[in-house]
XYZ file of C-alpha atoms in Angstrom:
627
model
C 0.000 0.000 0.000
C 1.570 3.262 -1.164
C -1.333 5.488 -0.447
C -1.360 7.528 3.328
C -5.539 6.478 3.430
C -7.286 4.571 1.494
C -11.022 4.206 2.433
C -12.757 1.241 0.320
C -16.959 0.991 0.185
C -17.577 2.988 3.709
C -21.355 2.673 4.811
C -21.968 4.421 7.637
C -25.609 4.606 9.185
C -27.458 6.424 12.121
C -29.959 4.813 14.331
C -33.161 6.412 14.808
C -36.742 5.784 15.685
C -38.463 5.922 12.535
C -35.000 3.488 11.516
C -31.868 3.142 10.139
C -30.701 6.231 8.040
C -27.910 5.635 5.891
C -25.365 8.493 5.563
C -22.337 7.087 3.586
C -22.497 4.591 1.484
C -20.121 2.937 0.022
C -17.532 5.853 -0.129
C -13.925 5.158 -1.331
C -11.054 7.632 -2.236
C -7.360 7.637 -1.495
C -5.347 10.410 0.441
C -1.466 9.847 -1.289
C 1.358 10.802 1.242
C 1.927 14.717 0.712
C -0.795 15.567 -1.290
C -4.280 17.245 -0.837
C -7.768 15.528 -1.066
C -10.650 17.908 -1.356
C -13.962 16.122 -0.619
C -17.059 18.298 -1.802
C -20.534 18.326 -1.803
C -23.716 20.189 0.191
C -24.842 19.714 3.523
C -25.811 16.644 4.622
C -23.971 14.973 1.788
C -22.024 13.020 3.819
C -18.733 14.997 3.759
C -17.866 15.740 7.738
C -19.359 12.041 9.060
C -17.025 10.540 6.400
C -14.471 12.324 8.700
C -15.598 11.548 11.712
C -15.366 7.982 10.975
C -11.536 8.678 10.371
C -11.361 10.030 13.711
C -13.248 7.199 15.135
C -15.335 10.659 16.905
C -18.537 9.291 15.496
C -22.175 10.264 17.566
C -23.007 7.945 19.736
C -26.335 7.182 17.398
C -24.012 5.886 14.113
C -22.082 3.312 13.331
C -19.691 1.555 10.878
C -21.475 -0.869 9.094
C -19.248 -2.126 6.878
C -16.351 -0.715 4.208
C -12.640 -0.712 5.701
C -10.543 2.776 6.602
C -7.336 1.965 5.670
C -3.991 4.275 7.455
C -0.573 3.486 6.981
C 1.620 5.571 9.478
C 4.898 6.489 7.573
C 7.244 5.984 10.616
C 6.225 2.669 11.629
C 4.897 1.514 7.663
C 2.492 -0.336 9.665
C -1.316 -0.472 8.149
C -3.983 0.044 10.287
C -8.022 -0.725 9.741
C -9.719 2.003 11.621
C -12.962 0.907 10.747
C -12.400 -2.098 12.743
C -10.154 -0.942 15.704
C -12.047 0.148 18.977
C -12.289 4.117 19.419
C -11.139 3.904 23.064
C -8.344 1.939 22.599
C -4.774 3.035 23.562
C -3.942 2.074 19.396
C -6.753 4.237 18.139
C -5.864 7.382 20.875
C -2.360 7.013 19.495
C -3.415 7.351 16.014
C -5.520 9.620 16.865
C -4.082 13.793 17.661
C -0.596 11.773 17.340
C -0.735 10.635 13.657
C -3.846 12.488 12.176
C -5.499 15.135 13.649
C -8.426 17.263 12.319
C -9.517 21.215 12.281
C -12.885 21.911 13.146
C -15.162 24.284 11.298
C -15.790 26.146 14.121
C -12.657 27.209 16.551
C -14.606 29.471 19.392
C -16.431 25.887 19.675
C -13.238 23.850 19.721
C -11.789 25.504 21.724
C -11.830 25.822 25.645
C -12.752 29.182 27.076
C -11.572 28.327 30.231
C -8.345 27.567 29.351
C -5.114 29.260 27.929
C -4.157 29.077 24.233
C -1.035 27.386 25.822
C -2.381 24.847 28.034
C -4.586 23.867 25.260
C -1.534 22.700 23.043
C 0.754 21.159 25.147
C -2.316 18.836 26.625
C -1.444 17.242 23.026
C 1.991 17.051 24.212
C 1.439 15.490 27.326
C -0.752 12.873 26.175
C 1.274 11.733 22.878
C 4.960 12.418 23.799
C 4.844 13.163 27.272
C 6.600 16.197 27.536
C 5.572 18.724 30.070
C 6.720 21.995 31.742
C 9.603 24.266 29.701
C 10.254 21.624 26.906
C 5.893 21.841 26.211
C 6.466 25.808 26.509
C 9.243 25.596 24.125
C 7.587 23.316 21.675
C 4.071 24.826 21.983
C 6.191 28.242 21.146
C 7.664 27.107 18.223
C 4.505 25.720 16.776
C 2.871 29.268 17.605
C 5.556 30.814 15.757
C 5.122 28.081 12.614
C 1.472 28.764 11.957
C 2.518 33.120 12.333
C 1.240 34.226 15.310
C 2.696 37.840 15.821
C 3.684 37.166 19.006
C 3.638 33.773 20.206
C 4.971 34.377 23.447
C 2.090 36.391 24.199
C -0.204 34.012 22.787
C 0.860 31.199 24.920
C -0.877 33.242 27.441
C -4.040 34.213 25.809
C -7.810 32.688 25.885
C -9.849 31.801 22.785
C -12.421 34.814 23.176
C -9.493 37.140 23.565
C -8.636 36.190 19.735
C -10.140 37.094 16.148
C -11.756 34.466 14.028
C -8.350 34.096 12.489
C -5.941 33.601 14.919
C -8.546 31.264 16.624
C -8.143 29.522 13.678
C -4.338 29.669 13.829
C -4.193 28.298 17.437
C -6.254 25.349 16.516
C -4.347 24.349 13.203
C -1.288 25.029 16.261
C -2.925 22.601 17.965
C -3.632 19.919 15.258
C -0.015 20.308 13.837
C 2.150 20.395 17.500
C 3.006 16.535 17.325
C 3.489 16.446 13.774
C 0.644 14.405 12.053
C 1.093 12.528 8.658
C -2.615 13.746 8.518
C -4.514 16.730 8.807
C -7.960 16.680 7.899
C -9.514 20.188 7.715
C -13.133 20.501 8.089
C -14.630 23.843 6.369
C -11.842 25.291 7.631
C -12.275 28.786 6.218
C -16.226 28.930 5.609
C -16.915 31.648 8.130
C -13.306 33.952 7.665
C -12.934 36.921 5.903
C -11.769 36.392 2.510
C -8.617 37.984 3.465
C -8.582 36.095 6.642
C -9.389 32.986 4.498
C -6.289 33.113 1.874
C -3.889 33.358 4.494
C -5.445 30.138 6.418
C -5.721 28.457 3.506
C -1.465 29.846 2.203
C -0.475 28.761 5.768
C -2.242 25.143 5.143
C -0.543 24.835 1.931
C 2.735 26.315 3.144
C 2.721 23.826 6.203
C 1.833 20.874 4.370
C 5.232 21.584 1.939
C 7.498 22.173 5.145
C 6.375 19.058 7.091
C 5.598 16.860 4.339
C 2.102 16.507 5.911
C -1.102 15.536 3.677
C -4.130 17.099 3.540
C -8.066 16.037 3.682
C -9.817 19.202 2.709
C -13.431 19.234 3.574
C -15.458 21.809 1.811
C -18.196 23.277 -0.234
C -16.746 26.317 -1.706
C -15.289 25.254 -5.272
C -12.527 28.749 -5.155
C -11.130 26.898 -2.019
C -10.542 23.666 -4.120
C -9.145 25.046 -7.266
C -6.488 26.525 -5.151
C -5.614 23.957 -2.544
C -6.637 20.617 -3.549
C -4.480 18.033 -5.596
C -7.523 15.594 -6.291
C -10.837 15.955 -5.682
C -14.040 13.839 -4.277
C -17.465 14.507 -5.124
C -19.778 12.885 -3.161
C -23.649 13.536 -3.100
C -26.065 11.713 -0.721
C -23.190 9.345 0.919
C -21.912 8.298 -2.586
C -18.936 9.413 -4.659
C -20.515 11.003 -7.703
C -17.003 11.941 -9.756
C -13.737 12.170 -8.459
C -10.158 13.347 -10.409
C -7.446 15.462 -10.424
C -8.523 19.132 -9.584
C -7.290 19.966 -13.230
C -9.816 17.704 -15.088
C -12.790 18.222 -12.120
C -12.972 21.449 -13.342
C -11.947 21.531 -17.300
C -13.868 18.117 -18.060
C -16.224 17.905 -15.272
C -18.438 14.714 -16.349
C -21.215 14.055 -14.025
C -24.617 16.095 -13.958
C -24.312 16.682 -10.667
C -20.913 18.391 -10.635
C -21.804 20.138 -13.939
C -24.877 21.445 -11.504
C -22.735 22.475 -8.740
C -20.376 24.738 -10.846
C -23.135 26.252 -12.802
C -24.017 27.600 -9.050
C -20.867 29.160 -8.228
C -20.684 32.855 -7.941
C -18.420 34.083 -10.604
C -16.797 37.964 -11.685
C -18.359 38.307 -15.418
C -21.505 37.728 -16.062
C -23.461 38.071 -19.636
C -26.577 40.719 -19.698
C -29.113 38.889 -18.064
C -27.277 36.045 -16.893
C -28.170 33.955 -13.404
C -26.755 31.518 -11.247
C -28.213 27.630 -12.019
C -29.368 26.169 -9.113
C -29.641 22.860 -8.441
C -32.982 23.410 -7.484
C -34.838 26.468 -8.984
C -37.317 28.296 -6.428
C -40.079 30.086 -8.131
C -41.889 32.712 -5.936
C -45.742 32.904 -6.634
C -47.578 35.788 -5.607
C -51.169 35.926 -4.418
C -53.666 38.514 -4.662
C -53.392 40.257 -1.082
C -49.395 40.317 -1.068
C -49.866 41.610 -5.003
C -52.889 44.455 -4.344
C -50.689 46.485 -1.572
C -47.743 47.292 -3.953
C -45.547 50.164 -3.591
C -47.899 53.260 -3.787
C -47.768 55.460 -7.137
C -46.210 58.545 -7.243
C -43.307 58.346 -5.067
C -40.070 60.386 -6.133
C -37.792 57.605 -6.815
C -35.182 60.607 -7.848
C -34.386 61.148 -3.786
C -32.872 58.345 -1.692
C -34.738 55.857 0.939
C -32.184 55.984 3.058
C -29.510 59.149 3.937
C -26.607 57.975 6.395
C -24.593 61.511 7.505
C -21.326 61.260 9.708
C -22.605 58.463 11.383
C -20.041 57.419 14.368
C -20.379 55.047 17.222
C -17.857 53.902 19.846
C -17.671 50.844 22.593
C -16.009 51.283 26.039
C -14.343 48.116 27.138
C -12.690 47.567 30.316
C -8.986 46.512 30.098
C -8.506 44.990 33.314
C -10.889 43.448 36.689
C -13.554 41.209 36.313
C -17.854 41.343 37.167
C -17.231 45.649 36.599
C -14.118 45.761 39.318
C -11.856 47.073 36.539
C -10.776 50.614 36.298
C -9.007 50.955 33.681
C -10.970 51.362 29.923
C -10.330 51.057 26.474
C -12.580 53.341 23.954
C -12.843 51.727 20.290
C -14.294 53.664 17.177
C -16.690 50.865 15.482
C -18.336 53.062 13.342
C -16.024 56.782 12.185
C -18.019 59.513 10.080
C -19.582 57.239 7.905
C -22.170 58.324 5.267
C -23.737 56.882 2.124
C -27.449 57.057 0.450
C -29.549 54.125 -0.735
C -31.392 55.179 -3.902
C -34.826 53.352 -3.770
C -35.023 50.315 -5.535
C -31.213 49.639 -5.389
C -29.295 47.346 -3.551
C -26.269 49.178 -1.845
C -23.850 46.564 -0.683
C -21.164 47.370 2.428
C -18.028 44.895 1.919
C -15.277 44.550 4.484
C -13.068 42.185 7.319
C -14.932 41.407 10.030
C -15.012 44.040 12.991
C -14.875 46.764 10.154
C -18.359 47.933 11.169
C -20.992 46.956 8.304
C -23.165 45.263 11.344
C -22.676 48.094 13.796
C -24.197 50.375 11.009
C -26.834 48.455 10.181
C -27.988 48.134 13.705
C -28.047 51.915 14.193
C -30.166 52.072 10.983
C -32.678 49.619 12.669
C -32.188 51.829 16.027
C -31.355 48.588 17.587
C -28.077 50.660 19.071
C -28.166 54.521 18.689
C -25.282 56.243 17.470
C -23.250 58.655 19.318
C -23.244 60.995 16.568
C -24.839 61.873 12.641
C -28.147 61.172 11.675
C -30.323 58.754 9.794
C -32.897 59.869 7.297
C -35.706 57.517 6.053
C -37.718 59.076 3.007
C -41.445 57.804 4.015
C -43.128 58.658 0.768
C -41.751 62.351 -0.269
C -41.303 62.868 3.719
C -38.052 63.129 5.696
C -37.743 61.297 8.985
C -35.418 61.307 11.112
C -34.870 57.821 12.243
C -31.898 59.432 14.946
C -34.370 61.332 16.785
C -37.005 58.698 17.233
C -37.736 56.819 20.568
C -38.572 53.308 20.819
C -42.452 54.117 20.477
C -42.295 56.501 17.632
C -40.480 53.601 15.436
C -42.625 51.511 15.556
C -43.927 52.170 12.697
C -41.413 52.174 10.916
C -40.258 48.608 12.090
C -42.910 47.296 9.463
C -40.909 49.902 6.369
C -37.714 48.958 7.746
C -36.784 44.684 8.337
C -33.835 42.892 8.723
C -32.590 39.376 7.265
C -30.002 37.868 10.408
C -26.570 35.958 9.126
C -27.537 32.972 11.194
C -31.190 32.070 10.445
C -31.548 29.250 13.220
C -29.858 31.709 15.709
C -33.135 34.035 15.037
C -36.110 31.949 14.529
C -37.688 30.536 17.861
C -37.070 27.048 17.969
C -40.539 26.809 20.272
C -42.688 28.443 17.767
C -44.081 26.317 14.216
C -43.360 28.360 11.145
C -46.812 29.643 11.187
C -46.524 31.419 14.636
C -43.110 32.894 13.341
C -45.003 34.324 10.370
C -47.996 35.588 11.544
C -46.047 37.174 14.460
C -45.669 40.451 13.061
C -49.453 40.307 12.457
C -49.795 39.562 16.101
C -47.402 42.243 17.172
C -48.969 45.257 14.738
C -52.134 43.949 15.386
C -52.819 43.692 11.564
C -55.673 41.524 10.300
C -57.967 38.532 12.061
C -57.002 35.062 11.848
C -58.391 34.290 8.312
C -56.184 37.007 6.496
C -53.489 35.990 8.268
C -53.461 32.311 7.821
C -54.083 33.530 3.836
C -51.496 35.788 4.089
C -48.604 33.423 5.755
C -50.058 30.530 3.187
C -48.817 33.197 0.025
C -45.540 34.081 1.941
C -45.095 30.507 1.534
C -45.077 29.851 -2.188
C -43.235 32.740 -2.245
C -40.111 31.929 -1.130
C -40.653 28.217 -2.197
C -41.367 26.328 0.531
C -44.277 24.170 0.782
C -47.184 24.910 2.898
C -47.818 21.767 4.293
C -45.018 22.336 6.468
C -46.489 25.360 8.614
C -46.465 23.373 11.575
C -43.284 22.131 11.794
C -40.235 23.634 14.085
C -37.284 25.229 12.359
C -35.092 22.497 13.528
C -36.711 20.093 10.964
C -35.645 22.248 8.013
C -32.265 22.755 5.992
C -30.565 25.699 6.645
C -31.490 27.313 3.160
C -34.807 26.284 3.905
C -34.570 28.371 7.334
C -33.177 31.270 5.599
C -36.238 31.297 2.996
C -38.433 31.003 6.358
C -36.517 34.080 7.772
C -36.948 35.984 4.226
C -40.746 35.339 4.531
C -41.043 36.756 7.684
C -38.914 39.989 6.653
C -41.738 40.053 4.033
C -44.839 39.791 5.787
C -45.346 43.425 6.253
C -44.378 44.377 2.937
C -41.637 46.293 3.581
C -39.522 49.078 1.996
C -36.191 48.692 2.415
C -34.339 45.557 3.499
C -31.340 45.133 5.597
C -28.999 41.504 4.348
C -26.762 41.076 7.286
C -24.527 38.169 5.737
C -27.737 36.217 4.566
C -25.849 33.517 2.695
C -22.501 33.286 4.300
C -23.523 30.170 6.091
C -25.026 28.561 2.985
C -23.742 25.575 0.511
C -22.818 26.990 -3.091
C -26.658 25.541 -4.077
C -28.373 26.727 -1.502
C -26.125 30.490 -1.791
C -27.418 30.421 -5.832
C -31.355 29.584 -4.627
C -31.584 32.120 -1.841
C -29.625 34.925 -3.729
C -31.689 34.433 -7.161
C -34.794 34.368 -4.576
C -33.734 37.743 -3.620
C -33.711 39.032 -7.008
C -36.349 37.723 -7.625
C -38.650 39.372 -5.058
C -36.552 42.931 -5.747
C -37.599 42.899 -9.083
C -41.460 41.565 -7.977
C -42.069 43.951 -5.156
C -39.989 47.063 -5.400
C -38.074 45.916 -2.428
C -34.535 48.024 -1.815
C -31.400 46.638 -0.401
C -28.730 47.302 2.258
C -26.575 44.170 1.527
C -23.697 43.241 3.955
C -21.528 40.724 3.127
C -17.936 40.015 2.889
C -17.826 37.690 -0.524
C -16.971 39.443 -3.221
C -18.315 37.364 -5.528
C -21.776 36.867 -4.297
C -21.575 41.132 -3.728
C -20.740 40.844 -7.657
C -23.708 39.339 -8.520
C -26.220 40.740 -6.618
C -25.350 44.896 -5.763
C -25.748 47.859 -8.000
C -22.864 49.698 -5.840
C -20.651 49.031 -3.645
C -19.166 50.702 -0.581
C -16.256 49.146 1.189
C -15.579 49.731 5.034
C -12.134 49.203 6.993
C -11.653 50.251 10.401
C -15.083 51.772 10.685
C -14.506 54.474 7.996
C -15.742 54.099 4.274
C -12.900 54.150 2.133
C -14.521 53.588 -1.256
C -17.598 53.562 -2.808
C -18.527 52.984 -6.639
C -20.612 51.218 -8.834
C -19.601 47.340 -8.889
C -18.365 47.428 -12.929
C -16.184 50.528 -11.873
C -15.023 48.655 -8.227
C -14.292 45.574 -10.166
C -12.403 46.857 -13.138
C -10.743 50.114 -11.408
C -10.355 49.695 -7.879
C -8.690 52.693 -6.127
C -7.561 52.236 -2.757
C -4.983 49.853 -1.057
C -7.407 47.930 1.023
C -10.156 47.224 -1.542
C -7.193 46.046 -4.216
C -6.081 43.995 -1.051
C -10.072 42.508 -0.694
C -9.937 41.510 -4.098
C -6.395 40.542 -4.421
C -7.733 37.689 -1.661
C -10.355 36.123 -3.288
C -10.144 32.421 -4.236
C -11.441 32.150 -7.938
C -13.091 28.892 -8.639
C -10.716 28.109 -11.530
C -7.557 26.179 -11.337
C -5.921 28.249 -14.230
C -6.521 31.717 -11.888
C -4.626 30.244 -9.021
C -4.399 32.642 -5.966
C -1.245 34.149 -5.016
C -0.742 33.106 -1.371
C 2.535 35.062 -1.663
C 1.242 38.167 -2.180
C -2.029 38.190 0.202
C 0.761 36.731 2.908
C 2.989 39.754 2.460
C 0.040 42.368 1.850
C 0.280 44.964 4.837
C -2.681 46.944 3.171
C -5.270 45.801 5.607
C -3.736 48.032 8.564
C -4.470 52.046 7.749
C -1.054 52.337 9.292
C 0.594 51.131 6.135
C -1.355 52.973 3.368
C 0.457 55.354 1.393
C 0.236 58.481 0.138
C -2.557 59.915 -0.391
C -4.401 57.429 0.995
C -2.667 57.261 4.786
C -5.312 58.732 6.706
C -4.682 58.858 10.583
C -7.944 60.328 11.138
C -11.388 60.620 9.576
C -11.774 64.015 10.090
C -8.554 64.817 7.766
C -9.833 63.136 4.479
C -12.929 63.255 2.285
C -14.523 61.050 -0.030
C -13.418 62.354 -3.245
C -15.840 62.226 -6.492
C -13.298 60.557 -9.262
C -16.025 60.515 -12.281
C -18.673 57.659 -12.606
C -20.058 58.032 -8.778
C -16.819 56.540 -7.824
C -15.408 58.319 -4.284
C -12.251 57.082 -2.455
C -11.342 58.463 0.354
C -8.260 60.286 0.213
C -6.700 63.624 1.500
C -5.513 64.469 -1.188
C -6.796 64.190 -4.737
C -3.225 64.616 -6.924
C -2.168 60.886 -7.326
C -5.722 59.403 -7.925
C -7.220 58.307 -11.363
C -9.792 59.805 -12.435
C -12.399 57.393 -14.296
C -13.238 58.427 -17.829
């Protein structure tokens, strides 16, 4: 046996009351020594139990039913059936963290909060080569240092909540790599970073695997992460391997409907007039009469934005040092500096950025769900200005049913105790809008608009997909027919079919009911296909703001050349240059040059280049202007 893994017919199966449910079956792929093995498909397809059954960390509920897992360590050449060997045996725990280890999806999980960064890695040390006290320290150092901590000594000392999504990240690929596996499976282990974030996780994987020689079992869904990384590639739908190749021919000669399916769904950077994304499965929205008689009234001035945002600004105090409020010392941070922007009505207006830039912070003072220290919000209510900034709680209420809001993490913000129906007649409940027959007729059309059957009204959201909870939290946004809709992240969570479904639904009902968007995201590719303009935030200040063809084919400033410079193109012949995003230093203000190094908000503008494209800038001399 040459191959690292080879895993030949795996069924694995989950017991449950109504019976056996089969999960894999009859899986088998090869991982060669040094080389990377990207296994793809949608949720529930299999993917992550495939790897648990590696692990031997299967739920209690499943089982191996039959199918061997084959692992040849390279020290010992001995070849091991995992599939076969008992989970808590000494062999397996060997194997196991020692030999191969894994990287979770989700690190703040995976990680303990209760303990130190430190402790955390040389527990792996203790267990597998029993070293302890300054030779751990030492070791757990170095591997801190490997994966490019900036200052590892530091970091020894540090807790998981007191680290970004990114260095949480680091610390547990620190943690999987400290006793030098021949293995390292990675499970999604980029799906929620920033894209800049996300190329240098995924240059350090690549990077590491050279150095120690190490192979790779990438776990994904997100086809730019697996023309850049991946050597061969699995594609498995429904527990079975549909295609699988070398990454070159996956993509150039892909041969099986449902992989020619999957890439037709991809988000991509040119688009023909008129073109969509081909989902696997195609939602049509229907509209009934009641939803269809209370369109957007005639005669509004659709000349004059919805939406006015003027030197909005918004800062956190955070105590630096004490615990339950003892502390004395604080820490002020600027979330949100002098931002302003207009939405035109019937656009969508997308804000693009790294995480803790401060797209969420100003969409929550839009919703008054936070108010904002200073600047103002102005809400054109049919030829009238409001001002949102001035309003109490009572006096928005309102405007809660012109103004709704589509959450990043649709199980996170549907009631798990209520059936759909009572999450979509809530709002009905709460404005006290019609009697119990409109709105049973009412929640029946939200339905079949967003695709979803109606039969289901009185089930929880824990029995649906997460697409399928998405569309449920899109209906409820749309039950009161609003305005102007806030997309906080709506599809980051989502597979690559699901994405193409919910963002072609939200086209879709644009188009349909006059609907205008405030669309917050961090993929550039899904921003791409679905914005008119585009304004791009770092550090709380708007730096840039254009229409997408000018953003796309002329960007301007450091950090949005730096945004796009980082993301993964689904297309092995565009590779990504890990290089260059690893030695980019344009994501910290501090390192932007001329004109373009702006210590403070107050001493730049956004400047008006031609075309409606503004960078922000204090000085105008070394910027293009766009023809």
């Amino acid at each position: 046996m040459d191959d690292l893994l080879q895993i030949k017919d795996l069924h694995v199966g989950f017991d449950s009351r109504a019976g056996r449910v089969e999960a894999v079956c009859g899986v088998s792929f090869r991982v060669r020594a040094g080389s990377c093995v990207a296994v793809v498909g949608e949720s529930g397809s299999g993917k992550s139990v495939c790897a648990q059954a590696i692990m031997g960390i299967l739920p209690r509920t499943a089982s191996i039913a039959s199918g061997s897992i084959l692992f040849r360590d390279p020290k010992t050449e001995i070849i091991t059936d995992l599939a076969v060997l008992n989970t808590r045996s000494e062999e397996y725990r060997t194997i196991r963290g020692g030999r191969i280890s894994i990287i979770f999806q989700e690190p703040m999980t995976s990680l303990s909060p209760l303990h130190t960064v430190g402790d955390q890695i040389t527990e792996a040390l203790r267990l597998h080569e029993g070293l302890s006290g300054d030779a751990a320290k030492a070791r757990c150092i170095d591997i801190l240092k490997l994966v490019r901590f900036p200052d590892p000594v530091r970091a020894y000392k540090t807790y998981s909540f007191e680290l970004s999504g990114g260095l949480r990240q680091r610390a547990m690929i620190a943690m999987a790599l400290v006793c030098g596996p021949a293995l390292l499976i990675a499970d999604e282990p980029s799906t929620a970073l920033d894209v800049t974030v996300q190329a240098q996780i995924l240059g350090l994987i690549k990077d590491l695997q050279k150095e120690l020689g190490m192979a790779v079992l990438m776990i994904t869904h997100d086809m730019g992460v697996v023309a850049n990384v991946a050597d061969e590639v699995v594609v498995v739908y429904h527990g079975e391997v549909m295609e699988s190749g070398m990454v070159d021919d996956i993509f150039r000669k892909p041969g099986h409907p449902y992989l020619k399916a999957l890439l037709r769904a991809v988000p991509k950077f040119e688009y023909a007039e008129g073109e969509r994304l081909i989902p696997l499965r195609e939602i049509k929205p229907h509209r009934g009469h009641l939803l269809k008689s209370r369109d957007t009234s005639v005669g509004v001035d659709n000349t004059k934005p919805i939406l006015e945002v003027n030197n909005l600004s918004k800062s956190f105090t955070i105590r630096s040092e004490g615990m339950g409020g003892a502390g004395k010392s604080v820490l002020k941070i600027k979330a949100v500096d002098h931002v302003s922007f207009d939405v035109a009505r019937g656009e969508c207006l997308a804000i693009v950025g790294e995480s803790g830039c401060g797209k969420t912070t100003v969409s929550k003072m839009i919703m008054r769900a936070m108010d904002a220290d200073t600047g103002e919000i102005i809400y054109n209510d049919q030829g009238m200005d409001v001002r949102l900034s001035d309003m109490g709680d009572k006096e928005m209420i309102p405007f809660r049913k012109k103004i709704q809001y589509i959450f990043q993490d649709p199980f996170g913000s549907l009631n798990p105790r209520m059936t759909v129906f009572d999450i979509l007649s809530e709002p009905f409940a709460i404005h006290k809008i019609g009697n119990d027959a409109y709105r049973r007729e009412v929640v029946l059309e939200l339905m079949n608009l967003v695709g979803l059957d109606p039969r289901h009204l009185n089930r929880y959201p824990h029995s649906f997909s997460g697409g399928q909870r998405q569309r449920i939290g899109i209906a409820r946004v749309l039950a009161l027919q609003p305005e102007l809709v806030i997309c906080d992240e709506p599809v980051s969570a989502l597979d690559v079919s699901v994405q193409a479904q919910v963002l072609n639904l939200l086209k879709d009902l644009k188009k349909e009911m006059g609907l205008t968007y405030l669309f917050i995201s961090h993929d550039m590719a899904v921003v791409n296909y679905i914005a008119d303009r585009i304004a791009v935030m770092c550090r709380g200040r708007l730096v840039e703001l254009a229409p997408k063809e000018l953003l796309f084919k002329s960007p301007q400033h450091p950090y949005t050349k730096a945004l796009l410079d980082s993301v993964p193109f689904p297309d092995p012949s565009h590779p990504l240059d890990f290089q260059a995003v690893r030695e980019t230093t344009m994501t910290n203000p501090d390192n932007w040059p001329d004109p373009y190094d702006v210590r403070d908000a107050t001493d730049a503008s956004l400047i008006d280049i031609g075309g409606g494209h503004f960078v922000r800038a204090h000085d105008r001399s070394n910027l293009r202007t766009v023809a």
